[in-house]
mmCIF file of C-alpha atoms and ligand atoms in Angstrom:
data_model
loop_
_atom_site.group_PDB
_atom_site.id
_atom_site.type_symbol
_atom_site.label_atom_id
_atom_site.label_comp_id
_atom_site.label_asym_id
_atom_site.label_seq_id
_atom_site.Cartn_x
_atom_site.Cartn_y
_atom_site.Cartn_z
ATOM 1 C CA MET A 1 26.493 1.007 2.985
ATOM 2 C CA THR A 2 26.109 -2.540 4.254
ATOM 3 C CA ARG A 3 25.355 -4.515 1.147
ATOM 4 C CA PHE A 4 23.065 -7.455 1.607
ATOM 5 C CA GLU A 5 21.479 -9.909 -0.744
ATOM 6 C CA GLN A 6 18.305 -10.388 1.209
ATOM 7 C CA LEU A 7 16.533 -9.398 4.340
ATOM 8 C CA ARG A 8 14.316 -12.097 5.811
ATOM 9 C CA LEU A 9 11.436 -11.709 8.213
ATOM 10 C CA ASP A 10 10.717 -15.028 9.795
ATOM 11 C CA GLY A 11 7.414 -15.374 11.649
ATOM 12 C CA VAL A 12 7.643 -11.807 12.895
ATOM 13 C CA SER A 13 4.906 -11.185 15.445
ATOM 14 C CA ARG A 14 4.091 -8.390 17.850
ATOM 15 C CA SER A 15 1.330 -8.268 20.430
ATOM 16 C CA PHE A 16 0.130 -5.516 22.695
ATOM 17 C CA ALA A 17 -1.391 -6.693 25.970
ATOM 18 C CA GLY A 18 -1.965 -10.136 24.489
ATOM 19 C CA GLN A 19 -3.609 -8.796 21.331
ATOM 20 C CA ALA A 20 -1.756 -9.600 18.111
ATOM 21 C CA ALA A 21 -1.103 -6.416 16.117
ATOM 22 C CA LEU A 22 1.069 -8.415 13.692
ATOM 23 C CA ALA A 23 1.066 -12.194 13.430
ATOM 24 C CA ASP A 24 3.549 -14.480 11.685
ATOM 25 C CA LEU A 25 4.879 -12.170 8.996
ATOM 26 C CA ASP A 26 7.160 -14.128 6.650
ATOM 27 C CA LEU A 27 8.788 -12.025 3.964
ATOM 28 C CA THR A 28 12.036 -12.025 2.027
ATOM 29 C CA ILE A 29 13.109 -8.629 0.717
ATOM 30 C CA ARG A 30 15.714 -8.743 -2.037
ATOM 31 C CA ARG A 31 18.339 -6.041 -2.426
ATOM 32 C CA GLY A 32 17.056 -3.256 -4.671
ATOM 33 C CA GLU A 33 13.400 -4.093 -4.173
ATOM 34 C CA PHE A 34 10.667 -1.600 -3.429
ATOM 35 C CA ILE A 35 8.176 -3.270 -1.099
ATOM 36 C CA ALA A 36 4.900 -1.673 -0.062
ATOM 37 C CA LEU A 37 3.065 -2.730 3.076
ATOM 38 C CA LEU A 38 -0.553 -2.016 2.317
ATOM 39 C CA GLY A 39 -3.749 -2.322 4.281
ATOM 40 C CA PRO A 40 -6.482 -0.445 6.106
ATOM 41 C CA SER A 41 -5.900 1.529 9.269
ATOM 42 C CA GLY A 42 -4.960 -0.670 12.208
ATOM 43 C CA CYS A 43 -3.925 -3.692 10.106
ATOM 44 C CA GLY A 44 -0.389 -3.708 11.495
ATOM 45 C CA LYS A 45 1.619 -1.870 8.829
ATOM 46 C CA SER A 46 3.389 0.524 11.178
ATOM 47 C CA THR A 47 3.917 -2.262 13.678
ATOM 48 C CA ALA A 48 5.707 -4.266 10.974
ATOM 49 C CA LEU A 49 7.838 -1.280 9.993
ATOM 50 C CA ASN A 50 8.708 -0.450 13.591
ATOM 51 C CA CYS A 51 9.687 -4.074 14.228
ATOM 52 C CA LEU A 52 12.003 -3.879 11.211
ATOM 53 C CA ALA A 53 13.446 -0.573 12.380
ATOM 54 C CA GLY A 54 14.081 -1.897 15.866
ATOM 55 C CA LEU A 55 11.739 0.626 17.489
ATOM 56 C CA LEU A 56 9.516 -2.227 18.691
ATOM 57 C CA PRO A 57 10.836 -5.512 20.077
ATOM 58 C CA LEU A 58 9.294 -8.652 18.555
ATOM 59 C CA THR A 59 7.031 -10.864 20.600
ATOM 60 C CA ARG A 60 8.011 -13.813 18.385
ATOM 61 C CA GLY A 61 10.039 -14.497 15.245
ATOM 62 C CA SER A 62 13.334 -13.183 13.926
ATOM 63 C CA ILE A 63 14.789 -10.823 11.304
ATOM 64 C CA TRP A 64 17.866 -11.722 9.280
ATOM 65 C CA GLN A 65 20.133 -9.749 6.977
ATOM 66 C CA ASP A 66 21.723 -12.542 5.019
ATOM 67 C CA ASP A 67 23.231 -14.641 7.844
ATOM 68 C CA THR A 68 23.231 -11.915 10.475
ATOM 69 C CA ARG A 69 20.426 -11.808 12.990
ATOM 70 C CA LEU A 70 19.109 -8.249 13.224
ATOM 71 C CA ASP A 71 16.174 -8.279 15.598
ATOM 72 C CA THR A 72 18.444 -8.434 18.630
ATOM 73 C CA LEU A 73 20.288 -5.257 17.527
ATOM 74 C CA PRO A 74 19.256 -1.741 18.592
ATOM 75 C CA PRO A 75 17.927 0.564 15.826
ATOM 76 C CA GLU A 76 21.194 2.461 15.343
ATOM 77 C CA LYS A 77 23.109 -0.761 14.714
ATOM 78 C CA ARG A 78 20.808 -1.871 11.905
ATOM 79 C CA GLY A 79 21.952 0.813 9.478
ATOM 80 C CA PHE A 80 18.466 1.658 8.197
ATOM 81 C CA GLY A 81 17.134 5.078 7.199
ATOM 82 C CA MET A 82 13.670 6.207 8.257
ATOM 83 C CA VAL A 83 11.252 8.717 6.788
ATOM 84 C CA PHE A 84 8.083 9.455 8.754
ATOM 85 C CA GLN A 85 4.778 11.064 7.953
ATOM 86 C CA ASN A 86 5.489 14.062 10.195
ATOM 87 C CA TYR A 87 9.016 14.706 8.786
ATOM 88 C CA ALA A 88 10.536 14.836 12.328
ATOM 89 C CA LEU A 89 13.065 17.543 11.390
ATOM 90 C CA PHE A 90 14.963 19.628 13.932
ATOM 91 C CA PRO A 91 13.116 22.976 13.738
ATOM 92 C CA HIS A 92 16.076 25.074 14.910
ATOM 93 C CA LEU A 93 18.539 23.637 12.387
ATOM 94 C CA THR A 94 18.849 24.663 8.748
ATOM 95 C CA VAL A 95 18.161 22.209 5.956
ATOM 96 C CA ARG A 96 21.885 21.659 5.552
ATOM 97 C CA LYS A 97 22.395 21.013 9.272
ATOM 98 C CA ASN A 98 19.409 18.690 9.439
ATOM 99 C CA VAL A 99 20.856 16.630 6.603
ATOM 100 C CA ALA A 100 24.362 16.707 8.106
ATOM 101 C CA PHE A 101 23.248 15.705 11.597
ATOM 102 C CA GLY A 102 23.427 11.933 11.202
ATOM 103 C CA LEU A 103 26.849 12.110 9.572
ATOM 104 C CA GLN A 104 28.193 14.269 12.416
ATOM 105 C CA MET A 105 26.952 11.700 14.906
ATOM 106 C CA ARG A 106 28.968 9.129 12.995
ATOM 107 C CA ARG A 107 32.084 11.249 13.150
ATOM 108 C CA VAL A 108 32.475 11.483 9.396
ATOM 109 C CA SER A 109 35.181 13.985 8.366
ATOM 110 C CA ARG A 110 34.080 17.558 7.670
ATOM 111 C CA ALA A 111 35.088 17.414 4.041
ATOM 112 C CA ASP A 112 33.122 14.210 3.516
ATOM 113 C CA ILE A 113 30.101 15.631 5.311
ATOM 114 C CA ARG A 114 30.136 18.679 3.035
ATOM 115 C CA ARG A 115 30.400 16.577 -0.094
ATOM 116 C CA ARG A 116 27.712 14.084 0.907
ATOM 117 C CA VAL A 117 25.290 16.720 2.185
ATOM 118 C CA ASP A 118 25.684 18.757 -1.032
ATOM 119 C CA GLU A 119 24.994 15.653 -3.053
ATOM 120 C CA ALA A 120 21.902 14.669 -1.015
ATOM 121 C CA ILE A 121 20.480 18.196 -1.176
ATOM 122 C CA ARG A 122 21.039 18.250 -4.922
ATOM 123 C CA LEU A 123 19.309 14.875 -5.306
ATOM 124 C CA VAL A 124 16.117 16.196 -3.732
ATOM 125 C CA HIS A 125 16.358 19.550 -5.577
ATOM 126 C CA LEU A 126 16.720 21.750 -2.493
ATOM 127 C CA GLU A 127 19.923 23.614 -3.407
ATOM 128 C CA GLU A 128 18.213 26.988 -3.144
ATOM 129 C CA HIS A 129 16.762 26.248 0.265
ATOM 130 C CA ALA A 130 19.803 24.759 1.991
ATOM 131 C CA GLY A 131 20.178 27.717 4.388
ATOM 132 C CA LYS A 132 16.511 27.857 5.455
ATOM 133 C CA LEU A 133 14.867 26.506 8.589
ATOM 134 C CA PRO A 134 12.191 23.789 8.213
ATOM 135 C CA GLY A 135 9.475 26.268 9.223
ATOM 136 C CA GLN A 136 10.308 28.336 6.129
ATOM 137 C CA LEU A 137 9.620 25.404 3.798
ATOM 138 C CA SER A 138 6.459 23.881 2.356
ATOM 139 C CA GLY A 139 5.319 20.413 3.434
ATOM 140 C CA GLY A 140 6.696 18.835 0.281
ATOM 141 C CA GLN A 141 10.059 20.569 0.732
ATOM 142 C CA GLN A 142 10.222 19.439 4.360
ATOM 143 C CA GLN A 143 9.572 15.876 3.294
ATOM 144 C CA ARG A 144 12.412 16.212 0.766
ATOM 145 C CA VAL A 145 14.703 17.243 3.619
ATOM 146 C CA ALA A 146 13.594 14.180 5.579
ATOM 147 C CA ILE A 147 14.362 11.986 2.568
ATOM 148 C CA ALA A 148 17.769 13.633 2.031
ATOM 149 C CA ARG A 149 18.546 13.131 5.713
ATOM 150 C CA ALA A 150 17.755 9.431 5.396
ATOM 151 C CA VAL A 151 19.606 8.730 2.134
ATOM 152 C CA VAL A 152 22.718 10.751 3.035
ATOM 153 C CA LEU A 153 23.612 7.965 5.464
ATOM 154 C CA GLU A 154 23.610 5.487 2.554
ATOM 155 C CA PRO A 155 21.378 3.101 4.471
ATOM 156 C CA SER A 156 21.116 -0.543 3.483
ATOM 157 C CA LEU A 157 17.327 -0.216 3.786
ATOM 158 C CA VAL A 158 15.051 2.813 3.749
ATOM 159 C CA LEU A 159 11.839 2.562 5.761
ATOM 160 C CA MET A 160 9.063 5.006 4.929
ATOM 161 C CA ASP A 161 5.863 5.303 6.972
ATOM 162 C CA GLU A 162 3.130 7.092 5.017
ATOM 163 C CA PRO A 163 5.614 9.809 3.995
ATOM 164 C CA LEU A 164 3.194 11.574 1.660
ATOM 165 C CA SER A 165 0.005 11.575 3.676
ATOM 166 C CA ASN A 166 0.391 15.164 4.920
ATOM 167 C CA LEU A 167 0.765 16.547 1.401
ATOM 168 C CA ASP A 168 -1.952 17.754 -0.947
ATOM 169 C CA ALA A 169 -3.000 15.571 -3.888
ATOM 170 C CA LYS A 170 -0.828 17.243 -6.545
ATOM 171 C CA LEU A 171 2.293 17.271 -4.416
ATOM 172 C CA ARG A 172 1.681 13.669 -3.438
ATOM 173 C CA LEU A 173 1.840 12.661 -7.082
ATOM 174 C CA GLU A 174 5.028 14.656 -7.663
ATOM 175 C CA MET A 175 6.738 13.252 -4.582
ATOM 176 C CA ARG A 176 5.673 9.744 -5.525
ATOM 177 C CA THR A 177 7.609 10.047 -8.765
ATOM 178 C CA GLU A 178 10.507 11.585 -6.872
ATOM 179 C CA ILE A 179 10.661 8.724 -4.381
ATOM 180 C CA ARG A 180 10.610 6.130 -7.144
ATOM 181 C CA ARG A 181 13.342 8.054 -9.006
ATOM 182 C CA LEU A 182 15.570 8.207 -5.925
ATOM 183 C CA HIS A 183 14.957 4.547 -5.173
ATOM 184 C CA GLN A 184 16.105 3.640 -8.663
ATOM 185 C CA SER A 185 18.980 6.055 -9.121
ATOM 186 C CA LEU A 186 20.503 5.348 -5.698
ATOM 187 C CA GLY A 187 19.897 1.618 -5.906
ATOM 188 C CA LEU A 188 18.025 1.709 -2.585
ATOM 189 C CA THR A 189 16.058 -1.066 -0.977
ATOM 190 C CA THR A 190 12.833 0.433 0.300
ATOM 191 C CA VAL A 191 9.967 -0.687 2.522
ATOM 192 C CA TYR A 192 7.081 1.724 2.269
ATOM 193 C CA VAL A 193 3.929 1.776 4.391
ATOM 194 C CA THR A 194 0.719 3.142 2.937
ATOM 195 C CA HIS A 195 -3.039 2.645 3.093
ATOM 196 C CA ASP A 196 -3.371 4.091 -0.419
ATOM 197 C CA GLN A 197 -3.612 1.213 -2.890
ATOM 198 C CA GLU A 198 -2.969 3.465 -5.878
ATOM 199 C CA GLU A 199 0.242 4.746 -4.310
ATOM 200 C CA ALA A 200 1.349 1.208 -3.476
ATOM 201 C CA LEU A 201 0.535 -0.114 -6.955
ATOM 202 C CA SER A 202 2.408 2.695 -8.684
ATOM 203 C CA LEU A 203 5.521 2.608 -6.482
ATOM 204 C CA ALA A 204 6.228 -0.936 -5.443
ATOM 205 C CA ASP A 205 7.833 -3.925 -7.109
ATOM 206 C CA ARG A 206 5.911 -6.127 -4.693
ATOM 207 C CA LEU A 207 3.073 -5.462 -2.297
ATOM 208 C CA VAL A 208 2.290 -7.094 1.006
ATOM 209 C CA VAL A 209 -1.408 -6.778 1.818
ATOM 210 C CA LEU A 210 -2.164 -6.968 5.512
ATOM 211 C CA ARG A 211 -5.479 -7.332 7.238
ATOM 212 C CA ALA A 212 -5.954 -7.502 10.969
ATOM 213 C CA GLY A 213 -2.292 -8.247 11.529
ATOM 214 C CA ARG A 214 -2.081 -11.076 9.011
ATOM 215 C CA VAL A 215 -0.636 -11.223 5.526
ATOM 216 C CA GLN A 216 -3.375 -11.766 2.980
ATOM 217 C CA GLN A 217 -1.235 -11.812 -0.146
ATOM 218 C CA VAL A 218 2.236 -10.920 -1.388
ATOM 219 C CA GLY A 219 2.643 -10.173 -5.077
ATOM 220 C CA THR A 220 3.496 -7.783 -7.867
ATOM 221 C CA PRO A 221 1.049 -4.956 -8.558
ATOM 222 C CA GLU A 222 -0.206 -6.862 -11.578
ATOM 223 C CA GLU A 223 -0.771 -10.083 -9.634
ATOM 224 C CA LEU A 224 -2.753 -8.309 -6.956
ATOM 225 C CA HIS A 225 -4.697 -6.265 -9.429
ATOM 226 C CA THR A 226 -5.759 -9.180 -11.620
ATOM 227 C CA SER A 227 -5.670 -12.119 -9.186
ATOM 228 C CA PRO A 228 -6.543 -11.116 -5.643
ATOM 229 C CA ALA A 229 -6.293 -14.152 -3.374
ATOM 230 C CA ASN A 230 -9.477 -13.511 -1.414
ATOM 231 C CA TRP A 231 -12.329 -11.051 -1.289
ATOM 232 C CA HIS A 232 -10.648 -8.912 1.342
ATOM 233 C CA VAL A 233 -7.726 -8.251 -0.995
ATOM 234 C CA ALA A 234 -10.163 -7.733 -3.879
ATOM 235 C CA ASP A 235 -12.015 -5.192 -1.769
ATOM 236 C CA PHE A 236 -8.781 -3.336 -1.222
ATOM 237 C CA MET A 237 -7.739 -3.583 -4.884
ATOM 238 C CA GLY A 238 -10.740 -1.738 -6.256
ATOM 239 C CA TYR A 239 -13.259 -4.568 -6.751
ATOM 240 C CA ARG A 240 -15.938 -2.208 -5.554
ATOM 241 C CA ASN A 241 -18.820 -4.499 -6.429
ATOM 242 C CA LEU A 242 -18.842 -7.367 -3.939
ATOM 243 C CA LEU A 243 -22.008 -9.422 -4.179
ATOM 244 C CA ARG A 244 -22.992 -12.060 -1.670
ATOM 245 C CA LEU A 245 -24.359 -14.882 -3.849
ATOM 246 C CA ARG A 246 -24.586 -18.661 -3.965
ATOM 247 C CA ALA A 247 -22.438 -20.937 -6.126
ATOM 248 C CA GLY A 248 -24.142 -23.134 -8.741
ATOM 249 C CA ALA A 249 -22.683 -25.581 -11.224
ATOM 250 C CA THR A 250 -19.252 -25.275 -12.790
ATOM 251 C CA ASP A 251 -18.755 -25.382 -16.529
ATOM 252 C CA GLY A 252 -15.091 -25.783 -17.422
ATOM 253 C CA ALA A 253 -13.273 -22.849 -15.897
ATOM 254 C CA THR A 254 -16.420 -20.910 -15.072
ATOM 255 C CA LEU A 255 -19.061 -21.125 -12.407
ATOM 256 C CA ALA A 256 -22.714 -20.081 -12.219
ATOM 257 C CA VAL A 257 -23.592 -17.821 -9.299
ATOM 258 C CA SER A 258 -27.019 -16.551 -8.348
ATOM 259 C CA GLY A 259 -29.006 -14.728 -5.709
ATOM 260 C CA ASP A 260 -30.911 -11.491 -5.255
ATOM 261 C CA GLY A 261 -32.452 -11.838 -8.689
ATOM 262 C CA LEU A 262 -29.054 -12.162 -10.393
ATOM 263 C CA GLU A 263 -27.893 -15.057 -12.560
ATOM 264 C CA LEU A 264 -24.221 -14.552 -13.443
ATOM 265 C CA THR A 265 -21.237 -16.529 -14.611
ATOM 266 C CA GLY A 266 -17.859 -15.975 -12.987
ATOM 267 C CA THR A 267 -14.449 -17.481 -12.405
ATOM 268 C CA PRO A 268 -13.859 -19.285 -9.112
ATOM 269 C CA VAL A 269 -10.857 -18.308 -7.001
ATOM 270 C CA GLY A 270 -9.880 -20.823 -4.322
ATOM 271 C CA ASP A 271 -12.110 -23.505 -2.964
ATOM 272 C CA VAL A 272 -15.639 -22.718 -4.093
ATOM 273 C CA ARG A 273 -18.156 -25.576 -3.763
ATOM 274 C CA PRO A 274 -21.555 -25.788 -5.459
ATOM 275 C CA GLY A 275 -24.240 -24.533 -3.099
ATOM 276 C CA ALA A 276 -21.761 -22.578 -0.952
ATOM 277 C CA GLU A 277 -22.155 -18.948 -0.070
ATOM 278 C CA VAL A 278 -19.714 -16.894 -2.146
ATOM 279 C CA ILE A 279 -18.647 -13.319 -2.708
ATOM 280 C CA ALA A 280 -18.466 -12.329 -6.344
ATOM 281 C CA GLY A 281 -16.259 -9.327 -7.036
ATOM 282 C CA VAL A 282 -15.998 -7.126 -10.092
ATOM 283 C CA ARG A 283 -14.360 -3.798 -10.751
ATOM 284 C CA PRO A 284 -16.507 -0.852 -11.866
ATOM 285 C CA GLU A 285 -14.680 -0.652 -15.208
ATOM 286 C CA ASP A 286 -15.431 -4.321 -15.951
ATOM 287 C CA LEU A 287 -19.194 -3.886 -15.791
ATOM 288 C CA VAL A 288 -20.494 -3.093 -19.257
ATOM 289 C CA ILE A 289 -23.504 -0.813 -19.717
ATOM 290 C CA GLY A 290 -25.984 -1.872 -22.406
ATOM 291 C CA PRO A 291 -29.339 -0.543 -23.607
ATOM 292 C CA ASP A 292 -32.579 -1.191 -21.735
ATOM 293 C CA SER A 293 -33.561 -3.816 -24.298
ATOM 294 C CA GLY A 294 -30.253 -5.729 -24.015
ATOM 295 C CA ALA A 295 -29.404 -8.927 -22.194
ATOM 296 C CA GLY A 296 -27.964 -8.833 -18.683
ATOM 297 C CA VAL A 297 -28.849 -7.482 -15.280
ATOM 298 C CA ARG A 298 -31.554 -4.824 -15.431
ATOM 299 C CA ALA A 299 -30.883 -1.675 -13.422
ATOM 300 C CA VAL A 300 -31.789 1.986 -13.106
ATOM 301 C CA VAL A 301 -29.111 4.688 -13.110
ATOM 302 C CA GLU A 302 -29.087 6.752 -9.920
ATOM 303 C CA VAL A 303 -25.908 8.830 -9.910
ATOM 304 C CA VAL A 304 -23.627 9.895 -12.760
ATOM 305 C CA GLU A 305 -20.341 11.502 -11.787
ATOM 306 C CA TYR A 306 -18.137 13.181 -14.397
ATOM 307 C CA GLN A 307 -14.490 12.113 -14.019
ATOM 308 C CA GLY A 308 -12.665 13.529 -17.009
ATOM 309 C CA ARG A 309 -12.640 11.094 -19.907
ATOM 310 C CA GLU A 310 -14.782 8.607 -18.013
ATOM 311 C CA VAL A 311 -17.895 8.684 -15.885
ATOM 312 C CA ALA A 312 -18.616 6.840 -12.656
ATOM 313 C CA VAL A 313 -22.159 5.520 -12.540
ATOM 314 C CA GLU A 314 -24.171 4.167 -9.659
ATOM 315 C CA ALA A 315 -27.106 2.011 -10.655
ATOM 316 C CA VAL A 316 -29.604 -0.040 -8.670
ATOM 317 C CA THR A 317 -30.772 -3.433 -9.906
ATOM 318 C CA ASP A 318 -34.445 -4.407 -9.904
ATOM 319 C CA SER A 319 -33.745 -6.459 -6.797
ATOM 320 C CA GLY A 320 -32.235 -3.431 -5.032
ATOM 321 C CA LEU A 321 -28.489 -4.134 -5.334
ATOM 322 C CA ARG A 322 -26.300 -1.104 -5.827
ATOM 323 C CA LEU A 323 -23.713 -1.420 -8.606
ATOM 324 C CA ASN A 324 -20.692 0.813 -9.268
ATOM 325 C CA LEU A 325 -19.840 1.167 -12.929
ATOM 326 C CA ARG A 326 -17.255 3.135 -14.817
ATOM 327 C CA GLY A 327 -16.787 3.802 -18.491
ATOM 328 C CA THR A 328 -17.143 6.164 -21.391
ATOM 329 C CA VAL A 329 -20.868 5.535 -21.924
ATOM 330 C CA ARG A 330 -22.683 8.407 -20.265
ATOM 331 C CA PRO A 331 -26.237 7.579 -19.201
ATOM 332 C CA ALA A 332 -28.501 9.983 -17.336
ATOM 333 C CA PRO A 333 -29.983 9.484 -13.856
ATOM 334 C CA GLY A 334 -33.261 7.589 -14.218
ATOM 335 C CA ASP A 335 -32.171 5.740 -17.396
ATOM 336 C CA ARG A 336 -32.911 2.038 -17.505
ATOM 337 C CA ILE A 337 -29.856 0.036 -18.520
ATOM 338 C CA THR A 338 -28.641 -3.540 -18.660
ATOM 339 C CA VAL A 339 -25.330 -4.567 -17.176
ATOM 340 C CA THR A 340 -23.119 -7.439 -18.332
ATOM 341 C CA VAL A 341 -19.739 -8.724 -17.272
ATOM 342 C CA ASP A 342 -17.149 -10.984 -18.890
ATOM 343 C CA PRO A 343 -17.055 -14.186 -16.751
ATOM 344 C CA ALA A 344 -13.258 -13.869 -16.597
ATOM 345 C CA ARG A 345 -13.684 -10.514 -14.822
ATOM 346 C CA LEU A 346 -16.196 -11.656 -12.235
ATOM 347 C CA LEU A 347 -14.109 -13.357 -9.553
ATOM 348 C CA VAL A 348 -15.948 -15.697 -7.213
ATOM 349 C CA PHE A 349 -14.389 -16.071 -3.766
ATOM 350 C CA PRO A 350 -15.421 -18.271 -0.857
ATOM 351 C CA ALA A 351 -17.264 -16.226 1.756
ATOM 352 C CA ASP A 352 -15.645 -16.251 5.194
ATOM 353 C CA PRO A 353 -16.766 -19.480 6.865
ATOM 354 C CA PRO A 354 -19.359 -19.021 9.592
ATOM 355 C CA GLY A 355 -17.625 -18.920 12.951
ATOM 356 C CA ALA A 356 -14.317 -18.003 11.258
ATOM 357 C CA PRO A 357 -11.938 -16.829 13.949
ATOM 358 C CA GLU A 358 -12.406 -13.149 14.426
ATOM 359 C CA PRO A 359 -9.374 -11.207 13.323
ATOM 360 C CA ALA A 360 -7.079 -10.398 16.194
ATOM 361 C CA VAL A 361 -7.613 -6.723 15.564
ATOM 362 C CA GLU A 362 -10.519 -5.383 13.569
ATOM 363 C CA PRO A 363 -9.634 -2.744 10.972
ATOM 364 C CA ASP A 364 -11.693 0.369 11.463
ATOM 365 C CA ARG A 365 -12.713 0.373 7.840
ATOM 366 C CA ALA A 366 -16.162 -1.094 7.182
ATOM 367 C CA ASP A 367 -15.130 -4.065 5.107
ATOM 368 C CA ALA A 368 -18.426 -5.829 4.702
ATOM 369 C CA PRO A 369 -19.472 -6.447 1.096
ATOM 370 C CA VAL A 370 -20.964 -3.279 -0.301
ATOM 371 C CA ALA A 371 -23.992 -4.872 -1.892
ATOM 372 C CA THR A 372 -25.621 -7.536 0.186
ATOM 373 C CA GLY A 373 -29.168 -6.738 -0.759
HETATM 374 P P1 ATP B 1 -2.532 3.198 10.577
HETATM 375 O O1 ATP B 1 -2.583 3.170 9.091
HETATM 376 O O2 ATP B 1 -3.787 3.719 11.201
HETATM 377 O O3 ATP B 1 -1.279 3.785 11.136
HETATM 378 P P2 ATP B 1 -1.447 0.530 10.911
HETATM 379 O O4 ATP B 1 -1.861 -0.463 9.906
HETATM 380 O O5 ATP B 1 -0.103 1.130 10.784
HETATM 381 O O6 ATP B 1 -2.554 1.650 11.047
HETATM 382 P P3 ATP B 1 -0.597 -0.269 13.517
HETATM 383 O O7 ATP B 1 -0.225 1.104 13.980
HETATM 384 O O8 ATP B 1 0.505 -1.194 13.175
HETATM 385 O O9 ATP B 1 -1.612 -0.205 12.314
HETATM 386 O O10 ATP B 1 -1.483 -0.927 14.652
HETATM 387 C C1 ATP B 1 -1.965 -2.248 14.601
HETATM 388 C C2 ATP B 1 -2.804 -2.523 15.836
HETATM 389 O O11 ATP B 1 -1.978 -2.532 16.989
HETATM 390 C C3 ATP B 1 -3.875 -1.481 16.083
HETATM 391 O O12 ATP B 1 -5.035 -2.105 16.530
HETATM 392 C C4 ATP B 1 -3.286 -0.618 17.176
HETATM 393 O O13 ATP B 1 -4.302 -0.088 17.985
HETATM 394 C C5 ATP B 1 -2.426 -1.602 17.936
HETATM 395 N N1 ATP B 1 -1.272 -0.899 18.495
HETATM 396 C C6 ATP B 1 -0.283 -0.299 17.827
HETATM 397 N N2 ATP B 1 0.631 0.248 18.652
HETATM 398 C C7 ATP B 1 0.193 -0.025 19.919
HETATM 399 C C8 ATP B 1 0.682 0.251 21.233
HETATM 400 N N3 ATP B 1 1.833 0.926 21.406
HETATM 401 N N4 ATP B 1 -0.028 -0.179 22.266
HETATM 402 C C9 ATP B 1 -1.171 -0.864 22.115
HETATM 403 N N5 ATP B 1 -1.702 -1.176 20.916
HETATM 404 C C10 ATP B 1 -1.026 -0.766 19.818
#
């Protein structure tokens, strides 16, 4: 395995027919890190991964492994392992032969191949299936073969592109744990592409959130969860209530925001000026349900969805805004409630400036604020 201290992406950009699919990606990946590239469909995640892998030439920028320039090398010279969504196994070869294939190409001795293949198959718990063909395995087992095939080569970096998206929900959770376990026990460095924020938050040491080909924020799961840099990241991080309001006066660390019959106090993030249009974001679990007679925003419950220990509630304010709430209080549809929020949990972001340059590539996810009145 080529040991490196860091892998550096320096202004990595890729366009298709003049349209930027990925623009100016700067990122330093440290050895042993698990990095998730996260963002909606079409934001440039796979483009970034394919640029790293060498499957796509860069339009601009460079990639460095310590002091060695990598982006001019073909994929096979980079020493990376890849795991794809569709497994990409050889259907006519057994599990064992699929895993051995890359080592045979590298002319590793037969004894070493046997030892390393046995070890890789054991790591992914496929000992009993080693003689089977891929078609005789479940989706999860096939993905384990793909992972074994990648790690058997002891790659300096493992690239994974939505490896779990073809699996059912239960298996996805199991494989998630498995991938994290392998990453840790083998001391891998992993770059993992996903559009599933929960998967990214649970797996990665650091996340890179992309939108329309541009990095929005790089941070630990905790940083992104509690301090999204802008409303687009907040939207992606589960701030399901995004309210288009107007900024009022500041008072210490807090800020008054109002509009659509709401008068709230929040915490500004970034450059928020009095009188400016803002987007106030709050997570469902940070909205507190109170009795009809209480203080706060008055609303009527519309939908109550049982979700195990908690319930998800949709309520509509008197001014017609739809709020998503979540908690252990279980109101009934039609109930009148009041809703309050801790100012520290209501993040107030600048709205996109009018005439802001359109993103190079629009994500296909509707990312307008959910409650604009
Ligand atoms: P998904 O989650 O849907 O795979 P993604 O975030 O991985 O999306 P990319 O596949 O990187 O997105 O694509 C980014 C943008 O670049 C998209 O608008 C896509 O249409 C465009 N694109 C990607 N590959 C090509 C190509 N070979 N030719 C032309 N445009 C491309």
